[in-house]
Each structure stands twice: as C-alpha cells, then as structure tokens.
Short mmCIF file of C-alpha atoms in Angstrom, two decimals:
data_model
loop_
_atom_site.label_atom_id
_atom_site.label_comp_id
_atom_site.label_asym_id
_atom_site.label_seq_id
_atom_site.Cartn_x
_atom_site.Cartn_y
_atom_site.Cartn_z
CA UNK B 1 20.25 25.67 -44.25
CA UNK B 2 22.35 23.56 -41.74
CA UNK B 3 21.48 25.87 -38.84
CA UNK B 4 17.89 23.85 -39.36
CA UNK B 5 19.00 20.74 -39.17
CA UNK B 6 22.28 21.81 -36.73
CA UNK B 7 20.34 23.28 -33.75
CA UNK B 8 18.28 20.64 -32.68
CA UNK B 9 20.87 17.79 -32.94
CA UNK B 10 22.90 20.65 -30.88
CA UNK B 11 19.84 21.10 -28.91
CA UNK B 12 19.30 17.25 -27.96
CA UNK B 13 23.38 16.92 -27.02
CA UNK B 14 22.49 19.62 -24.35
CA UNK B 15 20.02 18.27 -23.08
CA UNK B 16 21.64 15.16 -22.58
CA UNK B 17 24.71 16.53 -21.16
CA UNK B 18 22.48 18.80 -18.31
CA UNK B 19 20.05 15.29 -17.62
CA UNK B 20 23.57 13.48 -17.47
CA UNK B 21 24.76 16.22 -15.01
CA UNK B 22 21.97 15.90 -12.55
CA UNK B 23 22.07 12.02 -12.34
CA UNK B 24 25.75 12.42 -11.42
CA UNK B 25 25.46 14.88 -8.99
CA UNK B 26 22.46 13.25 -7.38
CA UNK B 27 24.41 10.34 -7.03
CA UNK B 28 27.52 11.90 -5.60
CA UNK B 29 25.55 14.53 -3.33
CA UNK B 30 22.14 13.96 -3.22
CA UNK B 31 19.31 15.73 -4.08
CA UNK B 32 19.24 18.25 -0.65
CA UNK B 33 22.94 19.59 -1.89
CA UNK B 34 22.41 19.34 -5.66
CA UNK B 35 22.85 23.33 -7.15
CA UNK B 36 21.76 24.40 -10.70
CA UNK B 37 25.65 26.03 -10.43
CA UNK B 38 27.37 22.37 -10.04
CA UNK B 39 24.89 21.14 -12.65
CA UNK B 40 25.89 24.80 -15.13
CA UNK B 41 29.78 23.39 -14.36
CA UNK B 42 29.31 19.80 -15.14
CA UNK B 43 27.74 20.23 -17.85
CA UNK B 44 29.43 22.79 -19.71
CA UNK B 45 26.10 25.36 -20.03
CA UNK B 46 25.01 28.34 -18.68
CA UNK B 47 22.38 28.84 -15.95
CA UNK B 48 20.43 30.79 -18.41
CA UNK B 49 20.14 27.94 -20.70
CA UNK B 50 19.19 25.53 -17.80
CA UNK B 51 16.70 28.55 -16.30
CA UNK B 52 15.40 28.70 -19.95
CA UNK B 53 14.03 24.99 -20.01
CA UNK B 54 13.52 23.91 -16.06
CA UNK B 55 11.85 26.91 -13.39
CA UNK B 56 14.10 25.45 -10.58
CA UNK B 57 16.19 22.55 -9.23
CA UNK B 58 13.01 20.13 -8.30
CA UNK B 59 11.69 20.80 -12.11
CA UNK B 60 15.54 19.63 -13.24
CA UNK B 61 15.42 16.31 -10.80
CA UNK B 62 12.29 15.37 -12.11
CA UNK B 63 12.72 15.69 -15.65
CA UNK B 64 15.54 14.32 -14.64
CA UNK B 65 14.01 10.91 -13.14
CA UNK B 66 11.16 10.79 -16.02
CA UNK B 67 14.11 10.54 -18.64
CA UNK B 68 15.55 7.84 -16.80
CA UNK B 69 12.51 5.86 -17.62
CA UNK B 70 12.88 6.41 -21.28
CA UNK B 71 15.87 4.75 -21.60
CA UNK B 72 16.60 2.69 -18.57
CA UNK B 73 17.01 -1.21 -20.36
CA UNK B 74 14.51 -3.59 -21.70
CA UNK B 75 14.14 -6.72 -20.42
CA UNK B 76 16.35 -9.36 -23.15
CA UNK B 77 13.68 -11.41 -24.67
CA UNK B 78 15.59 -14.81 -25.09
CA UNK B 79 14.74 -16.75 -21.77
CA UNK B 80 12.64 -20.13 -22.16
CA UNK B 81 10.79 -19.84 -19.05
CA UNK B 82 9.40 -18.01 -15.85
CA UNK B 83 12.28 -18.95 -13.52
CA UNK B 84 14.34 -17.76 -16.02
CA UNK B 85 12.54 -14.48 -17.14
CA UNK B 86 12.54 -13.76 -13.00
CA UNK B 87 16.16 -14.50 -13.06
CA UNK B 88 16.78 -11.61 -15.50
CA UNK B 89 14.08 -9.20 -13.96
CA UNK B 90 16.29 -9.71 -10.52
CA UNK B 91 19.46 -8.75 -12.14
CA UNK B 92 17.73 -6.01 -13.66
CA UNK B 93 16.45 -4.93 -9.57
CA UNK B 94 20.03 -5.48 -8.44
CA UNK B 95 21.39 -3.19 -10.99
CA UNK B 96 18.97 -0.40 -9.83
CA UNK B 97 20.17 -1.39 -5.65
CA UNK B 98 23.86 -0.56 -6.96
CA UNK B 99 25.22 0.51 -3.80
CA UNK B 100 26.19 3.98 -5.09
CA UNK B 101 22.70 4.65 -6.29
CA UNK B 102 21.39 4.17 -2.76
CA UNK B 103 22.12 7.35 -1.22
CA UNK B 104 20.95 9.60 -4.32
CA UNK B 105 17.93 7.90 -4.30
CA UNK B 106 17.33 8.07 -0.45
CA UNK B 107 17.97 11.70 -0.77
CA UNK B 108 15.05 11.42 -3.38
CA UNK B 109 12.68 9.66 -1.06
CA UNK B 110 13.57 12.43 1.50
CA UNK B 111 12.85 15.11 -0.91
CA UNK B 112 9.66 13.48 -1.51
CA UNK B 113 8.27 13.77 1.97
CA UNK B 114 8.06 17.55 1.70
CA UNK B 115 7.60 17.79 -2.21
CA UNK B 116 4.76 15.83 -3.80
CA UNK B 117 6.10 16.39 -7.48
CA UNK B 118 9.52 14.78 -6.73
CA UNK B 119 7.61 11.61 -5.07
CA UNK B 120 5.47 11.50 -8.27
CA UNK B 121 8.61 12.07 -10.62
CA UNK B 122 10.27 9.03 -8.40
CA UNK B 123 7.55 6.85 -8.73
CA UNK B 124 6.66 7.12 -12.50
CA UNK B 125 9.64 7.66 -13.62
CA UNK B 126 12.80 5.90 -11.55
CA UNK B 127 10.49 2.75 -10.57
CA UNK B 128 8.59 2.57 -14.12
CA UNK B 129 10.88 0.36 -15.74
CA UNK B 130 10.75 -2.06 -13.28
CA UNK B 131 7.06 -1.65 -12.67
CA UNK B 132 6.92 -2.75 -16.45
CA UNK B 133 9.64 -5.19 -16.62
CA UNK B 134 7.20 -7.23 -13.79
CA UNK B 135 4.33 -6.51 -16.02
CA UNK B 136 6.60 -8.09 -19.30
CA UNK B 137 7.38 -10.92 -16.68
CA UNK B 138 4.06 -11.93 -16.32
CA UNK B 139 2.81 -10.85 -19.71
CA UNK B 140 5.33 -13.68 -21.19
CA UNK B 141 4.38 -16.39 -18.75
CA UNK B 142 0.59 -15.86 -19.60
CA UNK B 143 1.80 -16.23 -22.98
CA UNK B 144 3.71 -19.47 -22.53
CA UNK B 145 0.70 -21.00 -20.62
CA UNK B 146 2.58 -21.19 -17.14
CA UNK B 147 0.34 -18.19 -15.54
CA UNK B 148 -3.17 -16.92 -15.83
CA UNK B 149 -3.38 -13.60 -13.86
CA UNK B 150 -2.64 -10.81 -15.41
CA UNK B 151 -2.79 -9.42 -11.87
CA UNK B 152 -0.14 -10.73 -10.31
CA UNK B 153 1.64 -7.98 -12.17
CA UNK B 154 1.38 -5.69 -9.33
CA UNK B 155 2.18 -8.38 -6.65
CA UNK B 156 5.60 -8.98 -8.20
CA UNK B 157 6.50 -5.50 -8.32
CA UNK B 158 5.80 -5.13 -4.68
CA UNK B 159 7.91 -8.26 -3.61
CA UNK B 160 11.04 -7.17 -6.00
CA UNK B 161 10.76 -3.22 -4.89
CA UNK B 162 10.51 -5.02 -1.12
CA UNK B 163 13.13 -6.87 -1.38
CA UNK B 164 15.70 -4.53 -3.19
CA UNK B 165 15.02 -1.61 -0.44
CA UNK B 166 14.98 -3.77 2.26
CA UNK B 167 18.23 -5.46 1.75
CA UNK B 168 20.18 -3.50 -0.02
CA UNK B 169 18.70 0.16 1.11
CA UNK B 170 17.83 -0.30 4.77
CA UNK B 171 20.46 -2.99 5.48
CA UNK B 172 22.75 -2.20 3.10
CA UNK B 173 22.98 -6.21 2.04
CA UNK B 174 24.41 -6.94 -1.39
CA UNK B 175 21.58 -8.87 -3.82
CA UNK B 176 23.85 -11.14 -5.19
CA UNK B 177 23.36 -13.76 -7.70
CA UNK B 178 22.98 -17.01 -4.83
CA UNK B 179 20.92 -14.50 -3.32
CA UNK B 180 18.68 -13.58 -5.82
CA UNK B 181 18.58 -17.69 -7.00
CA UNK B 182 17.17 -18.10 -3.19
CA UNK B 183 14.49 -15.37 -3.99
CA UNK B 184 13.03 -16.53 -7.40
CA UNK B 185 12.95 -19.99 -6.62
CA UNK B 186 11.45 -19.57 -2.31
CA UNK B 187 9.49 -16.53 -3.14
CA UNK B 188 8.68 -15.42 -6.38
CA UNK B 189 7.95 -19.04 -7.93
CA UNK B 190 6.02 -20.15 -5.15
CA UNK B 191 3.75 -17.12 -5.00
CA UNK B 192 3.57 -16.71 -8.65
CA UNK B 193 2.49 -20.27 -9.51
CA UNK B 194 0.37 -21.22 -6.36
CA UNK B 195 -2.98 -20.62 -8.51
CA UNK B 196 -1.65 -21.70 -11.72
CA UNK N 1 17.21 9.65 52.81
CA UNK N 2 14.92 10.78 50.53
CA UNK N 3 17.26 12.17 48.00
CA UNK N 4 18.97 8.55 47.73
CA UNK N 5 15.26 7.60 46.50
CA UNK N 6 13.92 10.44 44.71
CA UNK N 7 17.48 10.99 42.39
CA UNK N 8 17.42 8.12 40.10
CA UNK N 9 13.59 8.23 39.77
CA UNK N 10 14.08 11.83 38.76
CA UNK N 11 16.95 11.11 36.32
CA UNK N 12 14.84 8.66 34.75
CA UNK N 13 11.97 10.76 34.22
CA UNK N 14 14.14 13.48 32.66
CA UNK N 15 15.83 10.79 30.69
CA UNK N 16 12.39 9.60 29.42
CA UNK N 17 11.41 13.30 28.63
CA UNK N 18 14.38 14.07 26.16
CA UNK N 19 14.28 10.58 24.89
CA UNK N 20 9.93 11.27 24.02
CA UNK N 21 11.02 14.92 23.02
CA UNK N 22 13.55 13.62 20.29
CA UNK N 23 11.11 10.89 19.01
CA UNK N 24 8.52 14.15 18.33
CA UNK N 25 11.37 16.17 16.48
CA UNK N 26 12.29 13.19 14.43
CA UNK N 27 8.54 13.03 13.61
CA UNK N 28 7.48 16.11 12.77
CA UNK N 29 11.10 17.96 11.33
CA UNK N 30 13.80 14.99 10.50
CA UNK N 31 16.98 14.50 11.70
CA UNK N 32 18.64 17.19 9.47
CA UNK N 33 16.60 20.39 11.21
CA UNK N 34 16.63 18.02 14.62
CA UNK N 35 18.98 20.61 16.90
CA UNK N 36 19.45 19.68 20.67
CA UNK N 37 18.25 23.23 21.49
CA UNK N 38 14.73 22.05 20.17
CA UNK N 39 14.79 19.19 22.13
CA UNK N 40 15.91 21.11 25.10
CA UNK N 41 13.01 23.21 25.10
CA UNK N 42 10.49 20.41 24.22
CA UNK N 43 11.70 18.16 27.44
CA UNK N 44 12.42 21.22 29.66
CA UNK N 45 15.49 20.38 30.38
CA UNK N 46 18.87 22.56 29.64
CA UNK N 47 21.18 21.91 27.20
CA UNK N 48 24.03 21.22 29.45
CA UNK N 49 21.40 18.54 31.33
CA UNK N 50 21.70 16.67 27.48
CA UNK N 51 25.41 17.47 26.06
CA UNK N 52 26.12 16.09 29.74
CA UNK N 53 25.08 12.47 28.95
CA UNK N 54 25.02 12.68 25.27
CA UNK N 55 27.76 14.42 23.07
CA UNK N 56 26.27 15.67 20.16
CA UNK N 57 22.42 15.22 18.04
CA UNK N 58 23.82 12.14 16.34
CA UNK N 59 24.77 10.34 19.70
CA UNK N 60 21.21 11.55 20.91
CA UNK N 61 19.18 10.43 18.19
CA UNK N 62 21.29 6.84 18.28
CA UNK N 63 19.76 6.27 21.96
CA UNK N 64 16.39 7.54 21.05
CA UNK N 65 16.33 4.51 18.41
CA UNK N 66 17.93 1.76 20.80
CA UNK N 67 15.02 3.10 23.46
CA UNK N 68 12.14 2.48 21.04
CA UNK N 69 13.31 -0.70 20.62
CA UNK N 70 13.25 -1.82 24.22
CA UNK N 71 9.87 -0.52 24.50
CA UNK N 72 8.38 -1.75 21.41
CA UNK N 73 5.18 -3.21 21.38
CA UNK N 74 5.35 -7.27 21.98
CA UNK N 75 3.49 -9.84 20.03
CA UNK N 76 0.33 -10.44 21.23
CA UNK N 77 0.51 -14.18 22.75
CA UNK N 78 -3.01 -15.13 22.27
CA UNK N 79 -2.85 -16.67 18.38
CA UNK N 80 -4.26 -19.91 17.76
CA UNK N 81 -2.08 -20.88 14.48
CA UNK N 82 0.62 -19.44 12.61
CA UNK N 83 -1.61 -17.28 10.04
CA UNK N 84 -3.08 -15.50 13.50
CA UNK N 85 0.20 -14.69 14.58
CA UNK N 86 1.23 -13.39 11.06
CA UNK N 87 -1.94 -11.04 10.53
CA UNK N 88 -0.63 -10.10 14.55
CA UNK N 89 2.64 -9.68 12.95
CA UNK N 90 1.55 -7.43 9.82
CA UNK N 91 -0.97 -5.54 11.95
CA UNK N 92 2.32 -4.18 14.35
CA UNK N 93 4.54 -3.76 10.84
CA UNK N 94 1.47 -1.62 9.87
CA UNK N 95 1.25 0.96 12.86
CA UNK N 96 5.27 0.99 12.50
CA UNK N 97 4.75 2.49 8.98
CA UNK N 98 2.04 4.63 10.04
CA UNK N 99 2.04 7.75 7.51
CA UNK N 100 2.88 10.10 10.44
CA UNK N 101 6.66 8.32 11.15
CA UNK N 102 7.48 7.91 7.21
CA UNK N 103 8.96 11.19 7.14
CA UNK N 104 11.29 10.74 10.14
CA UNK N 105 12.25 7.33 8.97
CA UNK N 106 13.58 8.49 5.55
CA UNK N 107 15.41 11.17 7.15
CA UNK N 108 17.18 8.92 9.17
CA UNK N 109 17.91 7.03 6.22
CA UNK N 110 19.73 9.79 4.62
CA UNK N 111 21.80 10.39 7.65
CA UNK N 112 22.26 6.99 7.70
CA UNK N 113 24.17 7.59 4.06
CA UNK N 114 26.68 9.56 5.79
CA UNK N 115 26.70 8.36 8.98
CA UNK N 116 27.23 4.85 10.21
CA UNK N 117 26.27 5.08 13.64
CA UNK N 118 22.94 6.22 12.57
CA UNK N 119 22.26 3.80 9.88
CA UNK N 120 23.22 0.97 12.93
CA UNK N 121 20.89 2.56 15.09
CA UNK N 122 18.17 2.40 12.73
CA UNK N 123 19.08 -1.40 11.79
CA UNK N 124 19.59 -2.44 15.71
CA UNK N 125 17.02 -0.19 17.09
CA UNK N 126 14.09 0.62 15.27
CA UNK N 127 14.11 -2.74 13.50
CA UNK N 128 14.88 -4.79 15.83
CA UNK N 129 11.50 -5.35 17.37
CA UNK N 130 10.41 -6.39 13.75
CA UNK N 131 13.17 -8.92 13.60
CA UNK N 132 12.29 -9.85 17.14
CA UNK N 133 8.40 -10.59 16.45
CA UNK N 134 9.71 -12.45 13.02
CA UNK N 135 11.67 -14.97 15.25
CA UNK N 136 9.01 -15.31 17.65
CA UNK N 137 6.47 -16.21 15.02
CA UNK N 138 8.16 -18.39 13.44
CA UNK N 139 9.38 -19.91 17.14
CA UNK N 140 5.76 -20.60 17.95
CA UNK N 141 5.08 -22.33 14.43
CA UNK N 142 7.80 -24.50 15.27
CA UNK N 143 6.46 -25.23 18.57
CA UNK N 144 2.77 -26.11 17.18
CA UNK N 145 4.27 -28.47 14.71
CA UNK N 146 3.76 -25.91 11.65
CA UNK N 147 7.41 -24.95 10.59
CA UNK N 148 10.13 -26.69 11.16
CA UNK N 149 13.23 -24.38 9.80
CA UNK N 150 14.16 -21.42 12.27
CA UNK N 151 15.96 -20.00 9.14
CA UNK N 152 12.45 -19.30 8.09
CA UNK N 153 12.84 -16.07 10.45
CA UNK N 154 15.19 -14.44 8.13
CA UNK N 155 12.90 -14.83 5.01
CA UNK N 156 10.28 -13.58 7.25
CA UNK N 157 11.57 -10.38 8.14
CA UNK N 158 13.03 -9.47 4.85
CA UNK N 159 9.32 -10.06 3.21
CA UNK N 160 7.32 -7.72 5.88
CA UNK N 161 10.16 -5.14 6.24
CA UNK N 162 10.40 -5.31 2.25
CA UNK N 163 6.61 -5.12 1.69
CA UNK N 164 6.28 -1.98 4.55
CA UNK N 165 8.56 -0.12 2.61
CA UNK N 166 7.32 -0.73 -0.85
CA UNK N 167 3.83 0.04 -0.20
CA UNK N 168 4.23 2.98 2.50
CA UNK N 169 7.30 4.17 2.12
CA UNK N 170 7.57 4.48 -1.23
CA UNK N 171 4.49 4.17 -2.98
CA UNK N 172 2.32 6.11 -0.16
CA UNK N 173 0.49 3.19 -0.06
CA UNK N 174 -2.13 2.40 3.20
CA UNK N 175 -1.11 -1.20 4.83
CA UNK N 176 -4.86 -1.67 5.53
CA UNK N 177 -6.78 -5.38 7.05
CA UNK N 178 -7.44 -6.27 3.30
CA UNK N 179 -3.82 -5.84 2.23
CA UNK N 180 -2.52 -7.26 5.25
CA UNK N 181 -4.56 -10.57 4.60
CA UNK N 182 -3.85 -10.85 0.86
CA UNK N 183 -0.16 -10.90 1.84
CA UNK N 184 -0.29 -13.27 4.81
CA UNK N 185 -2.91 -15.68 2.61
CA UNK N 186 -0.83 -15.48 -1.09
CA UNK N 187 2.37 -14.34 0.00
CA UNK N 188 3.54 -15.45 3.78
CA UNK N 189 1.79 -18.73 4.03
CA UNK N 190 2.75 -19.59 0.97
CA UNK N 191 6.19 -18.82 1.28
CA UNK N 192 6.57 -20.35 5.29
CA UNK N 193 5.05 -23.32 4.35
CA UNK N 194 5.99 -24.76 0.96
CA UNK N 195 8.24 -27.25 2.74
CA UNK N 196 6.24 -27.81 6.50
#
C-alpha cells in the first residue's frame, strides 16, 4: 500500500514548499502585496490546494509565522557562563534583525494594527523563540548558581526585543558583534546580576 | 498696510492647519490611504494651496514629522536628581507611544522600507525630541555631579526608544507609572550609573 505511506510524506513536502513560499514572499514584498497567486507560483501548487488547507491570505501568514517557531534554532548548549550564554542569545537576536527581514516583518506589524490574529500569530509565533531562548538564558544561570529570579525572564526579553527594533528596525543600525559585546556586558550583565 | 501684516500670519495659520490635518490622517488611516485630497478637505484649504508648497504626500508627510519635532513637548526643568528626570523622561516616551499614534507610526515605518526620505523623517523628526530629552538628562546628571560620560546619552536613548517599542509597539503593552519605575529603578539607574 505505498499510497499510505506516500501521501503524507507527499503531503508534508507541500506543505513545506507553500510555508517556504510565504516567508519568501513576505520578505521580498511584504505582507500588504503578498497574493495566494505568487504563493500558487512559487510554490509549484494550485490555489485549490492552498484554499483547501488556509480560508485566506492572513490564515496562510499566520500559519505561516507559528511554523517559524517550530523550527527557528535552539540555543547551543556548550557556553560556561552567563556572559557567554547572553553572547549567543544576541547573535541569535541579530540573526532575527537581518536587514532583509526588516521590511517583511514591518509589513507584519502594520498588518497587525488592523488585524488582531496576525499581531497574535507575530507575537507567539515569530518572537517565541526568542521569548524562550531568554527564558533558557536565565533558566541556565539559575542553574549554575549566578541568578536567582526566575523573573527576570521577561525583563531580558524586553531589553533584547528593545534593542534589536530600535537599532536595527527604526534606525536601521547594524547589531554587530563589538556592538552586541557593549550590550551584554553595559546592559544585560549589569541588570541581570544587580540582585544576585 | 494691513495686508503686509495680516499675509504671513495668515500663511502660517494655513500652514499650521494642513500640517495638524496630516498629523490626524496619519493617526487615524496611515500613510498608505493618507491622499492630499483628504488633507485638503480636513484643513480647508485647496489642493493647489498644498501641491504649491509641497510636491507630493511623501514631501508632505516629511514636514509634518520635522514640525512635531520642533514643537515637541520639553523636559520638565523642575527634577531634583537624575531618577526624577528619568521617570520625567519615561513619562513623555509614554504619551509618545500612546495606543492612539501606534498605528500611524508603523505605517510610517513601512513607507519608511521603501522610502528613504520617510524613514529620515521619522529618525530626525519624530525622534528627535526623544534623543533631545536623552541628552538633556544625562546633561543635567553631569551637571549635579551624577554622571560623568556624555556618551551615556546614546545608551540612553537606545534603552527608552527600545523599551517603547517592545512593550507598545509590539507587544500592545500599556507603559503605565509602575512599569515606568521598575525600568528607571532596575534598568536605567542601573545601567547610567555602574561607573558614576
């Protein structure tokens, strides 16, 4: 019976290939000019096959943006200490800031000001994995004995988020490595460990 | 010679009234349904009154943004220490990401992706009173004895611009009293001061 085990594998490829489109074509045109048509051609499937799993274009984005989540990467696992756990976590930020990722996801927060499920998709799914990257951060140093607060968490994510859309988003500033050294050691550190 | 008078007081009031009418627009529709016919209407002015001093929405919208930043609110002078002036300086951040103006600012954001004039507006214009009230805070700490590093203005700026946007912009977070203090007391003091 390989049809059985054939059509899902066949099934998952698709998938793949129409989540693969969007991303692309949010990145090159933005959400506002992003057509189920371009996606169809991009792709290689029919409109009735994307129709068939996604209502419209904002149910595409956002399944879109949750399966980034999935398998955006994991923080590696080898550092020996905070600084350099933060270190890793800002490379991780910076990688997210690319340059040509900022206007596809500005045309996301844009879209989100007039549709509430594209905000939510943005939220838990594009900025989950560094939400819980700060939350491994943390985690690790509570582990090694060099924080307490399992709250700080949240504060972290804020100041990373912060600092990725305000320099590279708004002013369009690259977060380079001697930047990002500046950041961990006069921000993060310092706020991180005052209570420790 | 009452015309010699009157004129330029008239001009100005005009001016003032397409300027305040493009602000609204911004507000409440974006920059992409912005159209100077709108505006037109909403200043009572005629379109030839606008397309004579300005060529086109994009050149329009550009001055809008430079005016705001003239007229932008200054710190109040009355603080006693530099955490005063911060919670002054958080509390002005706060009414600049008021819920109402998130929509217009994103939008300009987006234009910003394709346009560069608009995206220098935005920096120049509607940021520059931030950057502005950063440098004078930190001025004033200097002058007290509190900081001594002027650089400290930089870090300054990229924290409350970068915390704004997290929270309000993108989270649809509230930058209420209690938040505001919990930043300036674990976050900006902390930050400022580790080497006063």
């Amino acid at each position: 019976m390989p049809q059985r085990t054939t059509l899902p594998g066949r099934t998952a490829a698709r998938t793949a290939a129409i989540i693969g489109a969007t991303h692309e074509l949010l990145r090159e045109v933005g959400y506002e000019q992003l057509s189920i048509d371009a996606v169809a051609t991009r792709a290689g499937a029919s409109k009735t096959t994307i129709y068939r799993r996604w209502a419209d274009k904002r149910a595409l984005v956002c399944a879109a943006l949750l399966d980034r989540s999935v398998s955006a990467p994991e923080l590696p696992s080898g550092a020996h200490d905070l600084r350099e756990d933060l270190m890793a976590l800002t490379d991780l930020a910076a990688a997210l800031a690319d340059q040509e990722d900022v206007p596809g996801f500005v045309s996301l927060l844009a879209a989100a000001q007039k549709e509430p499920a594209v905000g939510e998709a943005l939220r838990n799914g594009a900025l989950d994995p560094m939400r819980r990257n700060c939350r491994d951060v943390v985690q690790r140093a509570i582990g090694r004995g060099e924080l307490q607060d399992a709250a700080l968490s949240d504060v972290l994510f804020d100041l990373v988020l912060g600092q990725v859309l305000a320099r590279s988003v708004v002013q369009g500033k690259a977060f380079t490595t001697d930047v990002r050294e500046h950041f961990v050691d006069t921000v993060l550190l310092h706020v991180l460990t005052q209570h420790a």
